[in-house]
PDB file of C-alpha atoms in Angstrom:
ATOM      1  CA  LEU G   1      11.725 -33.504 -11.305  1.00 73.00           C
ATOM      2  CA  LEU G   2      14.090 -32.658  -7.806  1.00 77.00           C
ATOM      3  CA  GLY G   3      13.883 -36.145  -6.494  1.00 75.00           C
ATOM      4  CA  ASP G   4      12.702 -39.513  -6.756  1.00 79.00           C
ATOM      5  CA  PRO G   5       9.366 -39.946  -7.931  1.00 79.00           C
ATOM      6  CA  SER G   6       8.721 -43.127  -5.942  1.00 82.00           C
ATOM      7  CA  ALA G   7       9.287 -40.951  -2.601  1.00 85.00           C
ATOM      8  CA  LEU G   8       6.295 -38.659  -4.056  1.00 86.00           C
ATOM      9  CA  LYS G   9       2.875 -38.912  -1.462  1.00 90.00           C
ATOM     10  CA  GLY G  10      -0.494 -37.800  -1.767  1.00 92.00           C
ATOM     11  CA  ASP G  11      -1.820 -35.335  -5.016  1.00 89.00           C
ATOM     12  CA  ALA G  12       1.972 -35.156  -6.175  1.00 84.00           C
ATOM     13  CA  ALA G  13       2.195 -39.105  -6.359  1.00 90.00           C
ATOM     14  CA  VAL G  14      -1.427 -39.224  -7.998  1.00 93.00           C
ATOM     15  CA  MET G  15      -0.535 -36.758 -10.700  1.00 88.00           C
ATOM     16  CA  ALA G  16       2.928 -38.170 -11.466  1.00 87.00           C
ATOM     17  CA  ALA G  17       0.981 -41.687 -11.942  1.00 90.00           C
ATOM     18  CA  LEU G  18      -0.856 -40.095 -14.611  1.00 93.00           C
ATOM     19  CA  TRP G  19       2.353 -38.660 -16.586  1.00 90.00           C
ATOM     20  CA  ASP G  20       3.177 -40.897 -19.373  1.00 91.00           C
ATOM     21  CA  GLY G  21       5.611 -38.798 -20.612  1.00 89.00           C
ATOM     22  CA  ARG G  22       9.552 -38.326 -20.201  1.00 86.00           C
ATOM     23  CA  ILE G  23      10.811 -37.649 -16.362  1.00 83.00           C
ATOM     24  CA  GLU G  24      14.487 -36.128 -15.813  1.00 82.00           C
ATOM     25  CA  HIS G  25      15.977 -35.126 -12.879  1.00 77.00           C
ATOM     26  CA  SER G  26      16.460 -31.257 -12.674  1.00 74.00           C
ATOM     27  CA  ALA G  27      20.416 -31.756 -12.654  1.00 67.00           C
ATOM     28  CA  ALA G  28      20.356 -34.088 -15.639  1.00 61.00           C
ATOM     29  CA  SER G  29      19.392 -30.787 -18.237  1.00 67.00           C
ATOM     30  CA  SER G  30      19.933 -27.471 -18.624  1.00 73.00           C
ATOM     31  CA  ALA G  31      16.865 -25.484 -18.338  1.00 69.00           C
ATOM     32  CA  GLY G  32      18.194 -23.509 -21.349  1.00 70.00           C
ATOM     33  CA  ASP G  33      17.482 -26.054 -23.645  1.00 80.00           C
ATOM     34  CA  PHE G  34      13.759 -25.587 -23.492  1.00 88.00           C
ATOM     35  CA  ALA G  35      11.339 -23.316 -25.132  1.00 93.00           C
ATOM     36  CA  LEU G  36       9.062 -22.897 -22.481  1.00 96.00           C
ATOM     37  CA  ILE G  37       9.497 -23.330 -18.695  1.00 95.00           C
ATOM     38  CA  ILE G  38       6.616 -24.053 -16.342  1.00 95.00           C
ATOM     39  CA  ASP G  39       7.570 -23.623 -12.815  1.00 96.00           C
ATOM     40  CA  ALA G  40       5.480 -25.671 -10.646  1.00 93.00           C
ATOM     41  CA  LEU G  41       8.040 -26.551  -7.951  1.00 92.00           C
ATOM     42  CA  PHE G  42       6.488 -24.765  -4.857  1.00 92.00           C
ATOM     43  CA  GLY G  43       2.992 -23.314  -4.206  1.00 87.00           C
ATOM     44  CA  ALA G  44       1.628 -20.254  -2.392  1.00 87.00           C
ATOM     45  CA  GLY G  45       2.264 -21.628   1.082  1.00 85.00           C
ATOM     46  CA  LEU G  46       5.704 -21.855   0.961  1.00 88.00           C
ATOM     47  CA  THR G  47       7.384 -19.625   3.917  1.00 87.00           C
ATOM     48  CA  ARG G  48      10.870 -20.590   4.147  1.00 91.00           C
ATOM     49  CA  SER G  49      13.867 -20.104   1.761  1.00 94.00           C
ATOM     50  CA  LEU G  50      14.752 -22.498  -0.779  1.00 95.00           C
ATOM     51  CA  ASP G  51      18.121 -24.588  -0.499  1.00 94.00           C
ATOM     52  CA  GLY G  52      20.014 -27.470  -2.155  1.00 92.00           C
ATOM     53  CA  PRO G  53      18.420 -29.097  -5.410  1.00 90.00           C
ATOM     54  CA  ALA G  54      15.478 -26.313  -5.228  1.00 92.00           C
ATOM     55  CA  ALA G  55      17.718 -23.389  -5.040  1.00 94.00           C
ATOM     56  CA  ALA G  56      19.820 -24.803  -7.755  1.00 93.00           C
ATOM     57  CA  ALA G  57      16.757 -25.091 -10.051  1.00 92.00           C
ATOM     58  CA  VAL G  58      15.433 -21.637  -9.283  1.00 95.00           C
ATOM     59  CA  GLU G  59      19.056 -20.325 -10.319  1.00 94.00           C
ATOM     60  CA  ALA G  60      18.833 -22.413 -13.632  1.00 92.00           C
ATOM     61  CA  ILE G  61      15.341 -21.299 -14.569  1.00 94.00           C
ATOM     62  CA  ASN G  62      16.099 -17.618 -13.904  1.00 96.00           C
ATOM     63  CA  ALA G  63      19.239 -18.052 -15.997  1.00 94.00           C
ATOM     64  CA  ALA G  64      17.191 -19.452 -19.045  1.00 94.00           C
ATOM     65  CA  HIS G  65      14.647 -16.730 -18.526  1.00 95.00           C
ATOM     66  CA  ARG G  66      17.498 -14.143 -18.894  1.00 95.00           C
ATOM     67  CA  THR G  67      18.464 -15.519 -22.151  1.00 94.00           C
ATOM     68  CA  GLY G  68      14.593 -14.821 -23.486  1.00 95.00           C
ATOM     69  CA  VAL G  69      13.015 -18.446 -22.169  1.00 95.00           C
ATOM     70  CA  PRO G  70       9.481 -17.641 -20.982  1.00 97.00           C
ATOM     71  CA  VAL G  71       8.492 -18.820 -17.812  1.00 97.00           C
ATOM     72  CA  ILE G  72       5.066 -19.568 -16.497  1.00 98.00           C
ATOM     73  CA  ALA G  73       4.695 -19.985 -12.897  1.00 98.00           C
ATOM     74  CA  VAL G  74       1.803 -22.137 -11.340  1.00 97.00           C
ATOM     75  CA  ASP G  75       0.139 -20.331  -8.307  1.00 97.00           C
ATOM     76  CA  VAL G  76       2.970 -18.552  -7.391  1.00 97.00           C
ATOM     77  CA  PRO G  77       6.647 -18.292  -8.488  1.00 98.00           C
ATOM     78  CA  SER G  78       8.536 -20.829  -6.532  1.00 97.00           C
ATOM     79  CA  GLY G  79      10.268 -19.081  -3.332  1.00 97.00           C
ATOM     80  CA  LEU G  80       7.834 -16.250  -3.062  1.00 97.00           C
ATOM     81  CA  ASP G  81       5.649 -15.938  -0.026  1.00 95.00           C
ATOM     82  CA  GLY G  82       2.175 -15.998  -1.340  1.00 94.00           C
ATOM     83  CA  THR G  83       0.626 -14.298   1.899  1.00 93.00           C
ATOM     84  CA  SER G  84       2.895 -11.527   1.995  1.00 93.00           C
ATOM     85  CA  GLY G  85       4.689 -10.973  -1.425  1.00 94.00           C
ATOM     86  CA  SER G  86       8.140 -11.327   0.367  1.00 94.00           C
ATOM     87  CA  VAL G  87      11.300 -13.203  -0.583  1.00 95.00           C
ATOM     88  CA  SER G  88      13.936 -14.675   1.730  1.00 93.00           C
ATOM     89  CA  GLY G  89      16.130 -16.449  -0.659  1.00 95.00           C
ATOM     90  CA  PRO G  90      16.302 -17.899  -4.513  1.00 97.00           C
ATOM     91  CA  VAL G  91      12.908 -17.039  -6.251  1.00 97.00           C
ATOM     92  CA  VAL G  92      11.634 -17.532  -9.820  1.00 98.00           C
ATOM     93  CA  GLN G  93      11.186 -14.537 -12.081  1.00 98.00           C
ATOM     94  CA  ALA G  94       8.054 -15.393 -14.174  1.00 98.00           C
ATOM     95  CA  SER G  95       6.993 -13.943 -17.245  1.00 98.00           C
ATOM     96  CA  GLU G  96       3.574 -14.906 -16.283  1.00 98.00           C
ATOM     97  CA  THR G  97       1.535 -16.582 -13.527  1.00 98.00           C
ATOM     98  CA  VAL G  98      -1.421 -18.745 -13.284  1.00 98.00           C
ATOM     99  CA  THR G  99      -3.395 -18.976 -10.200  1.00 97.00           C
ATOM    100  CA  PHE G 100      -6.732 -20.349  -8.973  1.00 95.00           C
ATOM    101  CA  PHE G 101      -9.879 -19.031  -7.381  1.00 94.00           C
ATOM    102  CA  ARG G 102      -8.442 -15.532  -6.460  1.00 94.00           C
ATOM    103  CA  ARG G 103      -5.264 -13.942  -6.155  1.00 95.00           C
ATOM    104  CA  LYS G 104      -2.903 -14.017  -3.342  1.00 95.00           C
ATOM    105  CA  PRO G 105      -1.597 -11.014  -1.653  1.00 95.00           C
ATOM    106  CA  GLY G 106       1.645 -12.003  -2.837  1.00 95.00           C
ATOM    107  CA  HIS G 107       0.586 -11.454  -6.607  1.00 97.00           C
ATOM    108  CA  LEU G 108       0.097  -7.684  -5.512  1.00 96.00           C
ATOM    109  CA  LEU G 109       2.444  -6.761  -2.756  1.00 95.00           C
ATOM    110  CA  MET G 110       6.323  -5.728  -3.543  1.00 94.00           C
ATOM    111  CA  PRO G 111       8.450  -7.402  -4.272  1.00 96.00           C
ATOM    112  CA  GLY G 112       6.143 -10.443  -5.459  1.00 97.00           C
ATOM    113  CA  ARG G 113       4.174  -8.010  -8.001  1.00 97.00           C
ATOM    114  CA  LEU G 114       7.569  -7.643  -9.946  1.00 97.00           C
ATOM    115  CA  LEU G 115       8.183 -11.341  -9.738  1.00 98.00           C
ATOM    116  CA  CYS G 116       5.018 -12.888 -10.995  1.00 98.00           C
ATOM    117  CA  GLY G 117       4.926 -10.986 -14.331  1.00 98.00           C
ATOM    118  CA  ARG G 118       1.297 -10.912 -15.738  1.00 98.00           C
ATOM    119  CA  VAL G 119      -1.091 -12.699 -13.600  1.00 98.00           C
ATOM    120  CA  THR G 120      -3.875 -14.802 -14.720  1.00 98.00           C
ATOM    121  CA  VAL G 121      -6.981 -16.313 -12.518  1.00 97.00           C
ATOM    122  CA  ALA G 122      -7.935 -19.790 -14.006  1.00 97.00           C
ATOM    123  CA  ASP G 123     -11.320 -21.212 -13.014  1.00 95.00           C
ATOM    124  CA  ILE G 124     -11.043 -24.636 -11.700  1.00 94.00           C
ATOM    125  CA  GLY G 125     -14.244 -25.156 -10.497  1.00 95.00           C
ATOM    126  CA  ILE G 126     -13.805 -23.829  -7.130  1.00 95.00           C
ATOM    127  CA  PRO G 127     -17.302 -22.483  -5.876  1.00 95.00           C
ATOM    128  CA  ASP G 128     -17.382 -18.736  -4.824  1.00 93.00           C
ATOM    129  CA  ALA G 129     -19.175 -19.840  -1.505  1.00 94.00           C
ATOM    130  CA  VAL G 130     -15.672 -20.682  -0.511  1.00 94.00           C
ATOM    131  CA  LEU G 131     -14.488 -17.444   0.071  1.00 92.00           C
ATOM    132  CA  GLY G 132     -16.797 -17.233   3.231  1.00 92.00           C
ATOM    133  CA  ALA G 133     -14.424 -20.015   4.853  1.00 92.00           C
ATOM    134  CA  VAL G 134     -11.362 -18.470   3.598  1.00 89.00           C
ATOM    135  CA  ASP G 135     -12.315 -15.063   5.232  1.00 92.00           C
ATOM    136  CA  PRO G 136      -9.519 -12.868   3.500  1.00 89.00           C
ATOM    137  CA  ARG G 137      -8.664  -9.673   5.452  1.00 87.00           C
ATOM    138  CA  ALA G 138      -7.157  -7.919   2.382  1.00 87.00           C
ATOM    139  CA  SER G 139      -8.674  -6.866  -0.803  1.00 89.00           C
ATOM    140  CA  ALA G 140      -7.160  -5.298  -4.301  1.00 92.00           C
ATOM    141  CA  ASN G 141      -7.861  -1.751  -4.359  1.00 92.00           C
ATOM    142  CA  ALA G 142     -10.657  -0.696  -7.109  1.00 92.00           C
ATOM    143  CA  PRO G 143     -13.183   1.896  -7.190  1.00 94.00           C
ATOM    144  CA  ALA G 144     -16.000  -0.657  -6.353  1.00 92.00           C
ATOM    145  CA  LEU G 145     -14.061  -0.779  -2.805  1.00 91.00           C
ATOM    146  CA  TRP G 146     -14.791   2.704  -2.332  1.00 90.00           C
ATOM    147  CA  LEU G 147     -16.843   4.629  -4.770  1.00 92.00           C
ATOM    148  CA  PRO G 148     -20.082   4.327  -3.084  1.00 92.00           C
ATOM    149  CA  ARG G 149     -18.902   6.155   0.054  1.00 88.00           C
ATOM    150  CA  VAL G 150     -17.546   8.952  -1.853  1.00 84.00           C
ATOM    151  CA  PRO G 151     -19.875  12.057  -1.098  1.00 79.00           C
ATOM    152  CA  ARG G 152     -22.328  13.094  -3.984  1.00 83.00           C
ATOM    153  CA  PRO G 153     -23.210  16.695  -4.287  1.00 84.00           C
ATOM    154  CA  HIS G 154     -26.872  17.576  -3.508  1.00 88.00           C
ATOM    155  CA  LEU G 155     -29.142  19.998  -5.527  1.00 92.00           C
ATOM    156  CA  ASP G 156     -30.056  21.871  -1.904  1.00 93.00           C
ATOM    157  CA  GLY G 157     -26.108  21.457  -0.810  1.00 91.00           C
ATOM    158  CA  HIS G 158     -23.368  24.204  -0.345  1.00 91.00           C
ATOM    159  CA  LYS G 159     -19.969  24.817   0.525  1.00 91.00           C
ATOM    160  CA  TYR G 160     -19.938  23.575   3.985  1.00 89.00           C
ATOM    161  CA  THR G 161     -21.854  20.469   3.280  1.00 90.00           C
ATOM    162  CA  ARG G 162     -18.965  19.395   1.281  1.00 91.00           C
ATOM    163  CA  GLY G 163     -16.586  19.701   4.108  1.00 93.00           C
ATOM    164  CA  HIS G 164     -13.813  22.295   5.078  1.00 97.00           C
ATOM    165  CA  ALA G 165     -10.339  20.803   4.290  1.00 98.00           C
ATOM    166  CA  VAL G 166      -7.040  22.439   6.248  1.00 98.00           C
ATOM    167  CA  VAL G 167      -3.409  21.786   5.127  1.00 98.00           C
ATOM    168  CA  VAL G 168      -0.821  22.851   7.616  1.00 98.00           C
ATOM    169  CA  SER G 169       2.062  24.438   5.437  1.00 98.00           C
ATOM    170  CA  GLY G 170       5.716  24.214   6.427  1.00 97.00           C
ATOM    171  CA  PRO G 171       8.051  27.180   6.590  1.00 97.00           C
ATOM    172  CA  ALA G 172       8.860  29.774   4.139  1.00 97.00           C
ATOM    173  CA  HIS G 173      11.420  27.796   2.364  1.00 97.00           C
ATOM    174  CA  ALA G 174       8.950  24.523   2.347  1.00 97.00           C
ATOM    175  CA  THR G 175       5.583  25.563   1.153  1.00 98.00           C
ATOM    176  CA  GLY G 176       5.142  23.862  -2.171  1.00 97.00           C
ATOM    177  CA  ALA G 177       3.975  20.316  -0.853  1.00 97.00           C
ATOM    178  CA  ALA G 178       1.222  21.951   1.233  1.00 98.00           C
ATOM    179  CA  ARG G 179      -0.063  23.663  -1.769  1.00 98.00           C
ATOM    180  CA  MET G 180      -0.390  20.697  -3.901  1.00 98.00           C
ATOM    181  CA  ALA G 181      -2.113  18.650  -1.113  1.00 98.00           C
ATOM    182  CA  ALA G 182      -4.304  21.777  -0.946  1.00 98.00           C
ATOM    183  CA  ARG G 183      -5.184  21.821  -4.715  1.00 98.00           C
ATOM    184  CA  ALA G 184      -5.818  17.936  -4.471  1.00 97.00           C
ATOM    185  CA  ALA G 185      -8.257  18.427  -1.567  1.00 97.00           C
ATOM    186  CA  LEU G 186     -10.121  21.047  -3.675  1.00 96.00           C
ATOM    187  CA  ARG G 187     -10.201  19.095  -7.035  1.00 94.00           C
ATOM    188  CA  ILE G 188     -11.570  15.993  -4.997  1.00 91.00           C
ATOM    189  CA  GLY G 189     -14.368  17.626  -3.693  1.00 91.00           C
ATOM    190  CA  ALA G 190     -13.752  19.692  -0.639  1.00 94.00           C
ATOM    191  CA  GLY G 191     -16.278  22.862  -0.338  1.00 94.00           C
ATOM    192  CA  LEU G 192     -13.822  24.848   1.000  1.00 97.00           C
ATOM    193  CA  VAL G 193      -9.787  24.445   1.564  1.00 98.00           C
ATOM    194  CA  THR G 194      -7.631  26.502   3.805  1.00 98.00           C
ATOM    195  CA  VAL G 195      -3.837  26.379   3.900  1.00 98.00           C
ATOM    196  CA  ALA G 196      -2.695  27.152   7.424  1.00 98.00           C
ATOM    197  CA  SER G 197       0.694  28.908   6.912  1.00 98.00           C
ATOM    198  CA  PRO G 198       3.401  29.922   9.483  1.00 98.00           C
ATOM    199  CA  ARG G 199       3.609  33.662   9.626  1.00 98.00           C
ATOM    200  CA  ASP G 200       6.947  33.739   7.871  1.00 97.00           C
ATOM    201  CA  ALA G 201       5.476  31.681   4.754  1.00 98.00           C
ATOM    202  CA  VAL G 202       2.518  33.943   4.348  1.00 98.00           C
ATOM    203  CA  ALA G 203       3.722  35.723   1.512  1.00 98.00           C
ATOM    204  CA  ALA G 204       5.101  32.680  -0.330  1.00 97.00           C
ATOM    205  CA  ASN G 205       1.528  30.894  -0.206  1.00 98.00           C
ATOM    206  CA  ALA G 206      -0.331  33.980  -0.813  1.00 97.00           C
ATOM    207  CA  ALA G 207       1.567  34.456  -4.029  1.00 97.00           C
ATOM    208  CA  HIS G 208       0.251  31.169  -5.595  1.00 97.00           C
ATOM    209  CA  LEU G 209      -3.047  30.374  -3.749  1.00 96.00           C
ATOM    210  CA  THR G 210      -6.620  31.746  -5.282  1.00 95.00           C
ATOM    211  CA  ALA G 211      -9.463  29.474  -4.812  1.00 95.00           C
ATOM    212  CA  ILE G 212      -7.531  28.105  -1.786  1.00 98.00           C
ATOM    213  CA  MET G 213      -7.946  30.434   1.285  1.00 98.00           C
ATOM    214  CA  LEU G 214      -5.156  31.017   3.641  1.00 98.00           C
ATOM    215  CA  HIS G 215      -5.012  31.516   7.483  1.00 98.00           C
ATOM    216  CA  PRO G 216      -1.923  32.828   9.096  1.00 98.00           C
ATOM    217  CA  PHE G 217      -0.725  31.044  12.595  1.00 98.00           C
ATOM    218  CA  ASP G 218       1.933  30.911  15.085  1.00 98.00           C
ATOM    219  CA  VAL G 219       3.852  27.639  15.168  1.00 97.00           C
ATOM    220  CA  PRO G 220       3.072  25.429  16.937  1.00 98.00           C
ATOM    221  CA  SER G 221       0.311  26.584  19.210  1.00 97.00           C
ATOM    222  CA  GLY G 222      -1.725  28.490  16.724  1.00 98.00           C
ATOM    223  CA  VAL G 223      -3.070  25.071  15.178  1.00 98.00           C
ATOM    224  CA  ALA G 224      -5.480  25.128  17.856  1.00 98.00           C
ATOM    225  CA  ASP G 225      -6.968  28.448  16.958  1.00 97.00           C
ATOM    226  CA  VAL G 226      -7.205  27.405  13.216  1.00 98.00           C
ATOM    227  CA  LEU G 227      -9.125  24.285  14.230  1.00 97.00           C
ATOM    228  CA  ALA G 228     -11.227  26.083  16.908  1.00 97.00           C
ATOM    229  CA  ASP G 229     -13.763  26.438  13.852  1.00 95.00           C
ATOM    230  CA  GLU G 230     -15.253  22.974  13.880  1.00 92.00           C
ATOM    231  CA  ARG G 231     -16.491  23.668  10.338  1.00 94.00           C
ATOM    232  CA  ARG G 232     -12.941  22.953   9.261  1.00 97.00           C
ATOM    233  CA  ASN G 233     -13.765  19.127   9.750  1.00 95.00           C
ATOM    234  CA  ALA G 234     -10.400  17.533   8.082  1.00 97.00           C
ATOM    235  CA  VAL G 235      -6.822  18.559   8.459  1.00 98.00           C
ATOM    236  CA  LEU G 236      -3.546  17.150   6.681  1.00 98.00           C
ATOM    237  CA  ILE G 237      -0.336  17.646   8.304  1.00 98.00           C
ATOM    238  CA  GLY G 238       3.252  16.914   7.505  1.00 98.00           C
ATOM    239  CA  PRO G 239       4.204  17.474   3.927  1.00 97.00           C
ATOM    240  CA  ALA G 240       7.418  19.624   4.582  1.00 96.00           C
ATOM    241  CA  SER G 241       6.226  20.921   8.022  1.00 96.00           C
ATOM    242  CA  GLY G 242       9.729  20.099   9.469  1.00 96.00           C
ATOM    243  CA  VAL G 243      11.157  17.187  11.488  1.00 97.00           C
ATOM    244  CA  GLY G 244      10.904  17.953  15.288  1.00 97.00           C
ATOM    245  CA  GLU G 245       8.983  19.017  18.639  1.00 97.00           C
ATOM    246  CA  ASP G 246       7.190  21.692  16.708  1.00 98.00           C
ATOM    247  CA  THR G 247       5.890  19.354  14.339  1.00 98.00           C
ATOM    248  CA  ARG G 248       5.110  16.654  17.244  1.00 98.00           C
ATOM    249  CA  ARG G 249       3.120  19.416  19.196  1.00 98.00           C
ATOM    250  CA  MET G 250       1.125  20.463  16.055  1.00 98.00           C
ATOM    251  CA  VAL G 251       0.076  16.755  15.530  1.00 98.00           C
ATOM    252  CA  GLU G 252      -0.833  16.484  19.375  1.00 97.00           C
ATOM    253  CA  ILE G 253      -3.148  19.520  18.581  1.00 97.00           C
ATOM    254  CA  VAL G 254      -4.624  18.145  15.329  1.00 97.00           C
ATOM    255  CA  LEU G 255      -5.415  14.637  16.979  1.00 97.00           C
ATOM    256  CA  ALA G 256      -7.090  16.330  20.012  1.00 95.00           C
ATOM    257  CA  SER G 257      -9.343  17.943  17.717  1.00 95.00           C
ATOM    258  CA  ARG G 258     -12.810  16.601  16.274  1.00 94.00           C
ATOM    259  CA  ALA G 259     -11.301  17.185  12.519  1.00 96.00           C
ATOM    260  CA  ALA G 260     -10.583  13.988  10.549  1.00 96.00           C
ATOM    261  CA  ALA G 261      -6.876  13.679  10.256  1.00 98.00           C
ATOM    262  CA  VAL G 262      -4.185  12.811   7.881  1.00 98.00           C
ATOM    263  CA  LEU G 263      -0.833  12.334   8.912  1.00 98.00           C
ATOM    264  CA  ASP G 264       1.759  12.192   6.403  1.00 97.00           C
ATOM    265  CA  ALA G 265       5.843  12.702   5.783  1.00 97.00           C
ATOM    266  CA  ASP G 266       7.394  14.759   8.682  1.00 97.00           C
ATOM    267  CA  ALA G 267       4.473  14.502  10.884  1.00 98.00           C
ATOM    268  CA  LEU G 268       5.198  10.520  10.963  1.00 98.00           C
ATOM    269  CA  VAL G 269       8.941  10.952  10.633  1.00 97.00           C
ATOM    270  CA  SER G 270       8.901  13.476  13.847  1.00 98.00           C
ATOM    271  CA  TYR G 271       7.841  10.089  15.876  1.00 97.00           C
ATOM    272  CA  ALA G 272      10.666   7.947  14.473  1.00 96.00           C
ATOM    273  CA  GLY G 273      11.407   5.256  16.967  1.00 93.00           C
ATOM    274  CA  ASP G 274       8.712   6.597  19.165  1.00 95.00           C
ATOM    275  CA  CYS G 275       5.537   4.877  17.280  1.00 94.00           C
ATOM    276  CA  GLU G 276       4.178   4.169  20.678  1.00 96.00           C
ATOM    277  CA  ALA G 277       3.629   7.628  21.395  1.00 96.00           C
ATOM    278  CA  LEU G 278       1.938   8.275  18.171  1.00 96.00           C
ATOM    279  CA  CYS G 279      -0.205   5.512  18.382  1.00 95.00           C
ATOM    280  CA  GLY G 280      -1.231   6.470  21.740  1.00 95.00           C
ATOM    281  CA  LEU G 281      -2.605   9.927  20.698  1.00 95.00           C
ATOM    282  CA  ILE G 282      -4.540   8.099  17.858  1.00 95.00           C
ATOM    283  CA  GLN G 283      -5.956   5.697  20.454  1.00 93.00           C
ATOM    284  CA  ARG G 284      -6.938   8.444  23.056  1.00 92.00           C
ATOM    285  CA  ARG G 285      -9.400  10.064  20.168  1.00 90.00           C
ATOM    286  CA  ALA G 286     -12.931  10.066  20.726  1.00 79.00           C
ATOM    287  CA  SER G 287     -13.185   9.055  17.137  1.00 78.00           C
ATOM    288  CA  ARG G 288     -10.424   7.096  14.998  1.00 77.00           C
ATOM    289  CA  ASN G 289     -10.830   8.979  11.554  1.00 93.00           C
ATOM    290  CA  VAL G 290      -7.037   8.852  11.467  1.00 97.00           C
ATOM    291  CA  VAL G 291      -5.143   8.110   8.003  1.00 96.00           C
ATOM    292  CA  LEU G 292      -1.437   7.458   8.223  1.00 96.00           C
ATOM    293  CA  THR G 293       0.312   7.697   4.933  1.00 96.00           C
ATOM    294  CA  PRO G 294       3.955   6.607   5.213  1.00 95.00           C
ATOM    295  CA  HIS G 295       6.241   5.588   2.117  1.00 93.00           C
ATOM    296  CA  GLU G 296       8.376   2.706   2.922  1.00 89.00           C
ATOM    297  CA  GLY G 297      11.168   4.958   4.452  1.00 93.00           C
ATOM    298  CA  GLU G 298       8.866   6.741   6.719  1.00 94.00           C
ATOM    299  CA  PHE G 299       7.318   3.266   7.752  1.00 91.00           C
ATOM    300  CA  ARG G 300      10.721   1.979   8.578  1.00 92.00           C
ATOM    301  CA  ARG G 301      11.562   5.030  10.510  1.00 92.00           C
ATOM    302  CA  LEU G 302       8.327   4.404  12.859  1.00 89.00           C
TER     303      LEU G 302
END
């Protein structure tokens, strides 16, 4: 216990009154003296940094964990923000976490995901109807969320009914990423896939492509000619396309087209520090079928 038992209030006081075992102040014992530690200091709603006796208790728990003592966290490891998975101070490293009703974002988002260990959801009698009142804005990614929306081939279908994807290649010395993305598009079901290749990279791309088509273009304005055929209804730009004004201009052309767009890698880094310009282009589109795929570094640069 961190403080005086007589100072407890509410549910904590009720539960403490039901406990007939030994109670010790956390400073009076070493966490390494025990075979199992249950971390029930703080719950999922904590948003501040731990300090004082709480921080000292967390450090003792972690020291014991490093020697092999298992730690089971109740709801979330103490010190972890359950709504975001973020950490701003001392935090418990748990071997396992037992939570209730549903997992929280903090169980799945980094660094919380690493701190929770194995997560078990325990049924404590909360009815599923409560979820409507909670109105969660996030879901754990799983096939059930998106599999029904994946198009299925029809007996009377053909390649154009399954979409024509375009992947914009980088220059001659940086073509591999675009080809990998093009193969992925073909593998997941696109009816046709074309690599739009700068003219200096045509030979490099042609040497490696078979089922995937090739369309030479002049950087940057030639992307408009590639997308003039509206059957080319999805486009990816960014993998190794180069950082700079040429890529920004190609992004503008892509977003001015009717094709669904995926902006990745250099297409995002070219807007480093100028996210407003990129967001403005997206917001002015007639349709918002745009996907951004930044990793942490690219997201930070935006």
